[in-house]
mmCIF file of C-alpha atoms and ligand atoms in Angstrom:
data_model
loop_
_atom_site.group_PDB
_atom_site.id
_atom_site.type_symbol
_atom_site.label_atom_id
_atom_site.label_comp_id
_atom_site.label_asym_id
_atom_site.label_seq_id
_atom_site.Cartn_x
_atom_site.Cartn_y
_atom_site.Cartn_z
ATOM 1 C CA MET A 1 0.000 0.000 0.000
ATOM 2 C CA SER A 2 1.502 3.304 -0.998
ATOM 3 C CA GLN A 3 1.422 6.177 1.416
ATOM 4 C CA ILE A 4 0.190 9.580 0.315
ATOM 5 C CA ALA A 5 2.993 12.119 0.586
ATOM 6 C CA ILE A 6 2.155 14.830 3.082
ATOM 7 C CA ASP A 7 3.909 18.171 3.322
ATOM 8 C CA TYR A 8 4.476 19.382 6.845
ATOM 9 C CA THR A 9 4.828 23.028 7.835
ATOM 10 C CA TYR A 10 7.794 22.194 10.082
ATOM 11 C CA LYS A 11 11.151 20.628 9.198
ATOM 12 C CA CYS A 12 12.399 20.006 12.669
ATOM 13 C CA VAL A 13 10.886 18.941 15.990
ATOM 14 C CA LEU A 14 12.225 19.844 19.420
ATOM 15 C CA LEU A 15 10.977 17.610 22.224
ATOM 16 C CA ASP A 16 10.735 18.012 25.967
ATOM 17 C CA ILE A 17 11.065 14.757 27.946
ATOM 18 C CA GLU A 18 9.209 14.691 31.278
ATOM 19 C CA GLY A 19 5.472 14.968 30.721
ATOM 20 C CA THR A 20 6.000 14.825 26.946
ATOM 21 C CA THR A 21 7.920 11.770 25.697
ATOM 22 C CA THR A 22 7.983 10.179 29.133
ATOM 23 C CA PRO A 23 5.668 10.072 32.164
ATOM 24 C CA ILE A 24 6.069 13.144 34.336
ATOM 25 C CA SER A 25 6.629 10.871 37.342
ATOM 26 C CA PHE A 26 9.613 8.993 35.854
ATOM 27 C CA VAL A 27 12.280 10.892 37.784
ATOM 28 C CA HIS A 28 10.413 10.837 41.093
ATOM 29 C CA ASP A 29 8.927 7.349 40.815
ATOM 30 C CA LYS A 30 11.821 5.503 39.157
ATOM 31 C CA LEU A 31 15.138 7.365 39.208
ATOM 32 C CA PHE A 32 15.133 8.797 42.729
ATOM 33 C CA PRO A 33 13.933 5.579 44.428
ATOM 34 C CA PHE A 34 16.544 3.636 42.452
ATOM 35 C CA VAL A 35 19.210 5.634 44.288
ATOM 36 C CA THR A 36 17.669 5.524 47.761
ATOM 37 C CA ASN A 37 16.644 1.836 47.577
ATOM 38 C CA ASN A 38 19.936 0.538 46.185
ATOM 39 C CA LEU A 39 22.441 2.791 47.876
ATOM 40 C CA GLU A 40 23.785 0.397 50.491
ATOM 41 C CA ASN A 41 24.146 -2.537 48.070
ATOM 42 C CA PHE A 42 25.689 -0.278 45.487
ATOM 43 C CA LEU A 43 28.305 1.023 47.912
ATOM 44 C CA ASN A 44 29.114 -2.485 49.135
ATOM 45 C CA LYS A 45 29.460 -3.826 45.594
ATOM 46 C CA ASN A 46 31.574 -0.982 44.225
ATOM 47 C CA TRP A 47 33.484 0.222 47.264
ATOM 48 C CA LYS A 48 36.952 -0.398 45.801
ATOM 49 C CA ASN A 49 36.024 1.229 42.507
ATOM 50 C CA ASN A 50 38.056 4.398 41.826
ATOM 51 C CA GLU A 51 35.160 6.221 40.250
ATOM 52 C CA LEU A 52 32.995 5.593 43.304
ATOM 53 C CA GLN A 53 35.736 6.926 45.546
ATOM 54 C CA GLU A 54 36.032 10.037 43.352
ATOM 55 C CA GLN A 55 32.282 10.574 43.663
ATOM 56 C CA ILE A 56 32.493 10.184 47.433
ATOM 57 C CA GLN A 57 35.314 12.704 47.543
ATOM 58 C CA LEU A 58 33.023 15.256 45.830
ATOM 59 C CA LEU A 59 30.335 14.546 48.433
ATOM 60 C CA ARG A 60 32.914 14.858 51.209
ATOM 61 C CA GLU A 61 34.041 18.283 49.964
ATOM 62 C CA GLN A 62 30.414 19.423 49.714
ATOM 63 C CA ALA A 63 29.708 18.107 53.232
ATOM 64 C CA ILE A 64 32.579 20.198 54.630
ATOM 65 C CA LYS A 65 30.977 23.300 53.086
ATOM 66 C CA ASP A 66 27.528 22.339 54.370
ATOM 67 C CA VAL A 67 28.748 21.747 57.914
ATOM 68 C CA SER A 68 30.706 24.988 58.037
ATOM 69 C CA ALA A 69 27.880 27.020 56.478
ATOM 70 C CA GLY A 70 25.931 26.387 59.670
ATOM 71 C CA GLU A 71 22.540 26.621 57.968
ATOM 72 C CA PHE A 72 22.013 22.839 57.839
ATOM 73 C CA PRO A 73 21.694 21.381 61.336
ATOM 74 C CA ASP A 74 21.525 17.838 59.880
ATOM 75 C CA ALA A 75 24.666 18.145 57.769
ATOM 76 C CA LYS A 76 27.422 15.777 58.874
ATOM 77 C CA ALA A 77 30.987 15.389 57.678
ATOM 78 C CA ILE A 78 32.031 12.282 55.718
ATOM 79 C CA PRO A 79 35.233 10.969 57.308
ATOM 80 C CA GLU A 80 38.321 10.149 55.269
ATOM 81 C CA GLU A 81 38.875 6.420 54.905
ATOM 82 C CA ILE A 82 41.544 5.179 57.268
ATOM 83 C CA ASP A 83 42.215 1.722 58.714
ATOM 84 C CA ASN A 84 39.071 -0.240 59.436
ATOM 85 C CA ASN A 85 36.589 2.614 59.271
ATOM 86 C CA GLU A 86 34.988 1.493 56.005
ATOM 87 C CA GLU A 87 31.592 0.961 57.670
ATOM 88 C CA GLU A 88 31.727 4.368 59.311
ATOM 89 C CA VAL A 89 32.462 6.056 55.960
ATOM 90 C CA LYS A 90 29.718 4.077 54.206
ATOM 91 C CA ASN A 91 27.173 5.005 56.848
ATOM 92 C CA ALA A 92 28.152 8.654 56.590
ATOM 93 C CA VAL A 93 27.775 8.537 52.785
ATOM 94 C CA ILE A 94 24.331 6.913 53.098
ATOM 95 C CA GLN A 95 23.275 9.461 55.704
ATOM 96 C CA ASN A 96 24.583 12.305 53.538
ATOM 97 C CA ILE A 97 22.866 11.227 50.316
ATOM 98 C CA THR A 98 19.591 10.381 52.058
ATOM 99 C CA TRP A 99 19.604 13.772 53.760
ATOM 100 C CA GLN A 100 20.388 15.683 50.553
ATOM 101 C CA MET A 101 17.763 13.802 48.565
ATOM 102 C CA LYS A 102 15.112 14.523 51.193
ATOM 103 C CA LEU A 103 15.848 18.193 50.624
ATOM 104 C CA ASN A 104 15.696 17.550 46.855
ATOM 105 C CA ARG A 105 18.974 19.401 46.460
ATOM 106 C CA LYS A 106 20.329 20.148 42.985
ATOM 107 C CA ILE A 107 23.908 20.503 44.114
ATOM 108 C CA ALA A 108 26.669 19.355 41.715
ATOM 109 C CA ALA A 109 28.186 16.649 43.965
ATOM 110 C CA LEU A 110 24.786 15.014 44.545
ATOM 111 C CA LYS A 111 23.738 15.256 40.915
ATOM 112 C CA SER A 112 27.031 13.735 39.889
ATOM 113 C CA PHE A 113 26.596 10.832 42.308
ATOM 114 C CA GLN A 114 23.008 10.212 41.222
ATOM 115 C CA GLY A 115 24.081 10.264 37.571
ATOM 116 C CA TYR A 116 26.841 7.790 38.343
ATOM 117 C CA MET A 117 24.416 5.373 40.016
ATOM 118 C CA TRP A 118 21.840 5.743 37.259
ATOM 119 C CA ARG A 119 24.438 4.970 34.606
ATOM 120 C CA GLY A 120 25.276 1.753 36.476
ATOM 121 C CA GLY A 121 21.563 0.913 36.720
ATOM 122 C CA TYR A 122 20.915 1.496 33.037
ATOM 123 C CA GLU A 123 23.996 -0.421 31.961
ATOM 124 C CA SER A 124 23.095 -3.401 34.125
ATOM 125 C CA GLY A 125 19.502 -3.378 32.851
ATOM 126 C CA GLU A 126 17.987 -2.626 36.272
ATOM 127 C CA LEU A 127 16.788 0.760 35.018
ATOM 128 C CA LYS A 128 14.922 1.395 31.779
ATOM 129 C CA GLY A 129 13.937 4.750 30.356
ATOM 130 C CA ILE A 130 10.195 4.959 29.791
ATOM 131 C CA VAL A 131 9.128 6.371 26.421
ATOM 132 C CA TYR A 132 5.486 6.393 25.302
ATOM 133 C CA GLN A 133 4.735 4.029 22.417
ATOM 134 C CA ASP A 134 3.192 6.786 20.281
ATOM 135 C CA VAL A 135 6.464 8.720 20.585
ATOM 136 C CA ILE A 136 8.319 5.810 19.044
ATOM 137 C CA GLU A 137 5.822 5.613 16.169
ATOM 138 C CA ALA A 138 6.219 9.350 15.571
ATOM 139 C CA LEU A 139 10.029 9.189 15.712
ATOM 140 C CA LYS A 140 9.959 6.530 12.988
ATOM 141 C CA ARG A 141 7.566 8.531 10.848
ATOM 142 C CA TRP A 142 9.474 11.807 11.257
ATOM 143 C CA ARG A 143 12.705 10.100 10.307
ATOM 144 C CA GLU A 144 11.068 8.507 7.238
ATOM 145 C CA ILE A 145 9.926 11.894 5.973
ATOM 146 C CA GLY A 146 13.197 13.647 6.711
ATOM 147 C CA ILE A 147 12.190 15.736 9.711
ATOM 148 C CA LYS A 148 15.062 16.359 12.114
ATOM 149 C CA ILE A 149 14.477 15.507 15.763
ATOM 150 C CA TYR A 150 16.134 17.177 18.765
ATOM 151 C CA ILE A 151 15.656 16.935 22.524
ATOM 152 C CA TYR A 152 15.567 19.882 24.929
ATOM 153 C CA SER A 153 15.299 18.936 28.593
ATOM 154 C CA SER A 154 16.423 20.330 31.917
ATOM 155 C CA GLY A 155 17.946 16.914 32.628
ATOM 156 C CA SER A 156 21.598 16.834 31.567
ATOM 157 C CA ILE A 157 22.484 15.659 28.061
ATOM 158 C CA ALA A 158 24.229 12.669 29.651
ATOM 159 C CA ALA A 159 21.008 11.744 31.515
ATOM 160 C CA GLN A 160 18.943 12.216 28.333
ATOM 161 C CA LYS A 161 21.217 9.834 26.453
ATOM 162 C CA LEU A 162 20.879 7.183 29.160
ATOM 163 C CA LEU A 163 17.078 7.452 29.194
ATOM 164 C CA PHE A 164 16.758 7.054 25.414
ATOM 165 C CA GLY A 165 19.785 4.804 25.002
ATOM 166 C CA TYR A 166 18.413 2.278 27.505
ATOM 167 C CA SER A 167 14.683 2.721 26.946
ATOM 168 C CA ASP A 168 12.032 0.071 27.436
ATOM 169 C CA ASN A 169 11.964 -0.028 23.618
ATOM 170 C CA GLY A 170 15.707 -0.395 23.186
ATOM 171 C CA ASN A 171 18.219 2.191 22.017
ATOM 172 C CA LEU A 172 16.390 5.153 20.478
ATOM 173 C CA LEU A 173 19.370 7.510 20.176
ATOM 174 C CA GLU A 174 19.676 6.945 16.434
ATOM 175 C CA TYR A 175 16.522 9.011 15.916
ATOM 176 C CA PHE A 176 17.984 12.199 17.356
ATOM 177 C CA SER A 177 20.138 14.713 15.533
ATOM 178 C CA GLY A 178 21.156 16.288 18.824
ATOM 179 C CA HIS A 179 20.398 17.136 22.435
ATOM 180 C CA PHE A 180 20.094 20.362 24.408
ATOM 181 C CA ASP A 181 19.991 20.932 28.148
ATOM 182 C CA THR A 182 20.012 24.087 30.247
ATOM 183 C CA THR A 183 23.653 24.801 29.392
ATOM 184 C CA ILE A 184 22.167 26.549 26.328
ATOM 185 C CA GLY A 185 19.860 28.522 28.669
ATOM 186 C CA SER A 186 16.672 28.217 30.681
ATOM 187 C CA LYS A 187 13.680 26.590 29.041
ATOM 188 C CA LEU A 188 11.641 29.602 30.098
ATOM 189 C CA GLU A 189 13.760 32.117 28.136
ATOM 190 C CA LYS A 190 13.011 33.182 24.580
ATOM 191 C CA GLN A 191 16.755 33.541 23.953
ATOM 192 C CA SER A 192 17.360 29.817 24.531
ATOM 193 C CA TYR A 193 15.007 28.929 21.679
ATOM 194 C CA GLU A 194 16.594 31.520 19.399
ATOM 195 C CA ASP A 195 19.990 29.999 20.169
ATOM 196 C CA ILE A 196 18.710 26.474 19.526
ATOM 197 C CA ALA A 197 17.300 27.566 16.141
ATOM 198 C CA LYS A 198 20.747 28.865 15.201
ATOM 199 C CA GLU A 199 22.402 25.649 16.364
ATOM 200 C CA VAL A 200 20.084 23.375 14.416
ATOM 201 C CA LYS A 201 20.184 25.712 11.386
ATOM 202 C CA PHE A 202 16.435 26.051 10.883
ATOM 203 C CA GLU A 203 14.281 29.143 10.970
ATOM 204 C CA PRO A 204 12.319 29.286 14.242
ATOM 205 C CA THR A 205 9.092 29.024 12.212
ATOM 206 C CA GLU A 206 10.333 25.691 10.803
ATOM 207 C CA ILE A 207 10.710 24.135 14.246
ATOM 208 C CA LEU A 208 7.859 22.522 16.179
ATOM 209 C CA PHE A 209 8.383 22.477 19.948
ATOM 210 C CA LEU A 210 6.350 20.005 22.022
ATOM 211 C CA SER A 211 6.190 20.290 25.805
ATOM 212 C CA ASP A 212 3.815 19.815 28.720
ATOM 213 C CA ASN A 213 4.994 23.064 30.337
ATOM 214 C CA VAL A 214 2.944 26.078 29.269
ATOM 215 C CA LYS A 215 5.672 28.541 30.314
ATOM 216 C CA GLU A 216 8.129 26.776 28.022
ATOM 217 C CA ILE A 217 5.555 26.832 25.239
ATOM 218 C CA VAL A 218 5.066 30.578 25.706
ATOM 219 C CA ALA A 219 8.840 31.181 25.604
ATOM 220 C CA ALA A 220 9.267 29.098 22.428
ATOM 221 C CA LYS A 221 6.325 30.821 20.787
ATOM 222 C CA SER A 222 7.781 34.238 21.569
ATOM 223 C CA ALA A 223 10.878 33.070 19.664
ATOM 224 C CA LYS A 224 8.527 32.306 16.724
ATOM 225 C CA PHE A 225 8.613 28.537 17.051
ATOM 226 C CA LYS A 226 5.594 26.464 16.153
ATOM 227 C CA VAL A 227 4.319 25.007 19.422
ATOM 228 C CA ALA A 228 1.837 22.573 20.887
ATOM 229 C CA ILE A 229 1.171 21.408 24.429
ATOM 230 C CA VAL A 230 1.370 17.707 25.247
ATOM 231 C CA ASP A 231 -1.121 16.588 27.872
ATOM 232 C CA ARG A 232 -0.175 13.200 29.342
ATOM 233 C CA PRO A 233 -1.780 11.357 32.263
ATOM 234 C CA LYS A 234 -0.872 13.022 35.587
ATOM 235 C CA ASN A 235 0.543 16.153 33.939
ATOM 236 C CA ALA A 236 -0.280 19.480 35.590
ATOM 237 C CA PRO A 237 -3.850 20.416 34.651
ATOM 238 C CA LEU A 238 -4.260 22.902 31.808
ATOM 239 C CA SER A 239 -6.468 25.958 32.186
ATOM 240 C CA ASP A 240 -9.263 26.829 29.784
ATOM 241 C CA LYS A 241 -7.059 29.676 28.599
ATOM 242 C CA ASP A 242 -4.178 27.268 27.838
ATOM 243 C CA ARG A 243 -6.546 25.093 25.836
ATOM 244 C CA ASN A 244 -7.899 28.112 24.066
ATOM 245 C CA ASP A 245 -4.500 29.656 23.274
ATOM 246 C CA PHE A 246 -2.662 26.520 22.154
ATOM 247 C CA ILE A 247 -3.137 23.247 20.343
ATOM 248 C CA VAL A 248 -3.127 20.403 22.871
ATOM 249 C CA PHE A 249 -2.215 16.813 22.005
ATOM 250 C CA THR A 250 -2.574 13.733 24.148
ATOM 251 C CA ASP A 251 -0.299 11.677 21.921
ATOM 252 C CA PHE A 252 2.264 12.228 19.184
ATOM 253 C CA LEU A 253 0.283 10.568 16.398
ATOM 254 C CA GLN A 254 -2.173 13.449 16.662
ATOM 255 C CA VAL A 255 0.699 15.811 15.865
ATOM 256 C CA LEU A 256 1.296 14.047 12.543
ATOM 257 C CA ALA A 257 -2.374 14.298 11.614
ATOM 258 C CA HIS A 258 -3.162 17.836 12.742
ATOM 259 C CA PRO A 259 -4.184 20.127 9.837
ATOM 260 C CA GLU A 260 -2.366 23.102 11.369
ATOM 261 C CA PHE A 261 0.940 21.325 10.821
ATOM 262 C CA ILE A 262 0.243 20.108 7.320
ATOM 263 C CA ALA A 263 1.114 22.446 4.458
ATOM 264 C CA SER A 264 -1.850 23.199 2.223
ATOM 265 C CA GLN A 265 -1.593 21.479 -1.155
ATOM 266 C CA GLY A 266 -1.280 23.563 -4.329
HETATM 267 MG MG1 MG B 301 8.253 18.571 30.697
#
């Protein structure tokens, strides 16, 4: 059966992850518990590993700052490892990470440690990135018709690559022409989208940005991107105004079929 050729008004798509390609709860329901639930085993299994010790050193340096800052009554130092105090150091590391994660801190040493554990989890197959099935169908279709696909997420590029590289549908990285994170700028700033357009070498009007976050959608639109809101289960509720101002999709196949994004024939 031959497919009818369709002309799309965009040549490039830029995709958010959480709440768009992936359930909004993925980080809180899968990634964070993976760290807290597996921490002790992970430390025991990898204790002699140099990379683990480097990660712990970063935590130790951060803990010194936290203790001396005086604003965190629960902050405790992580002792240096000397003869026979392995258990004491391990317990201090567990206490430190548990404490920081309860505060949901975004501090570099913690993020680095979490990323290190997640990489191990993905590589061993214990962790899988969750990507909606309709996203995979759309990725295939976009690639078939020559539309370039990029990711823009506040998760680091390294974390993005793990999520898609070890997804529950296998390695999806081949679909993407590139990745952006907040090193290019905040997702709420018009300038970030202008800079992304320059990087991907398309006019802003040729790029379709899909996200669950209305503020991001507003920023991208102000940079003249085409935009649509993605409304997945458990996403933040949209207001009547949001629904009035923007196109809202509940899955990616609707994007491919929407008349607004199909160039008029002749
Ligand atoms: Mg999102």
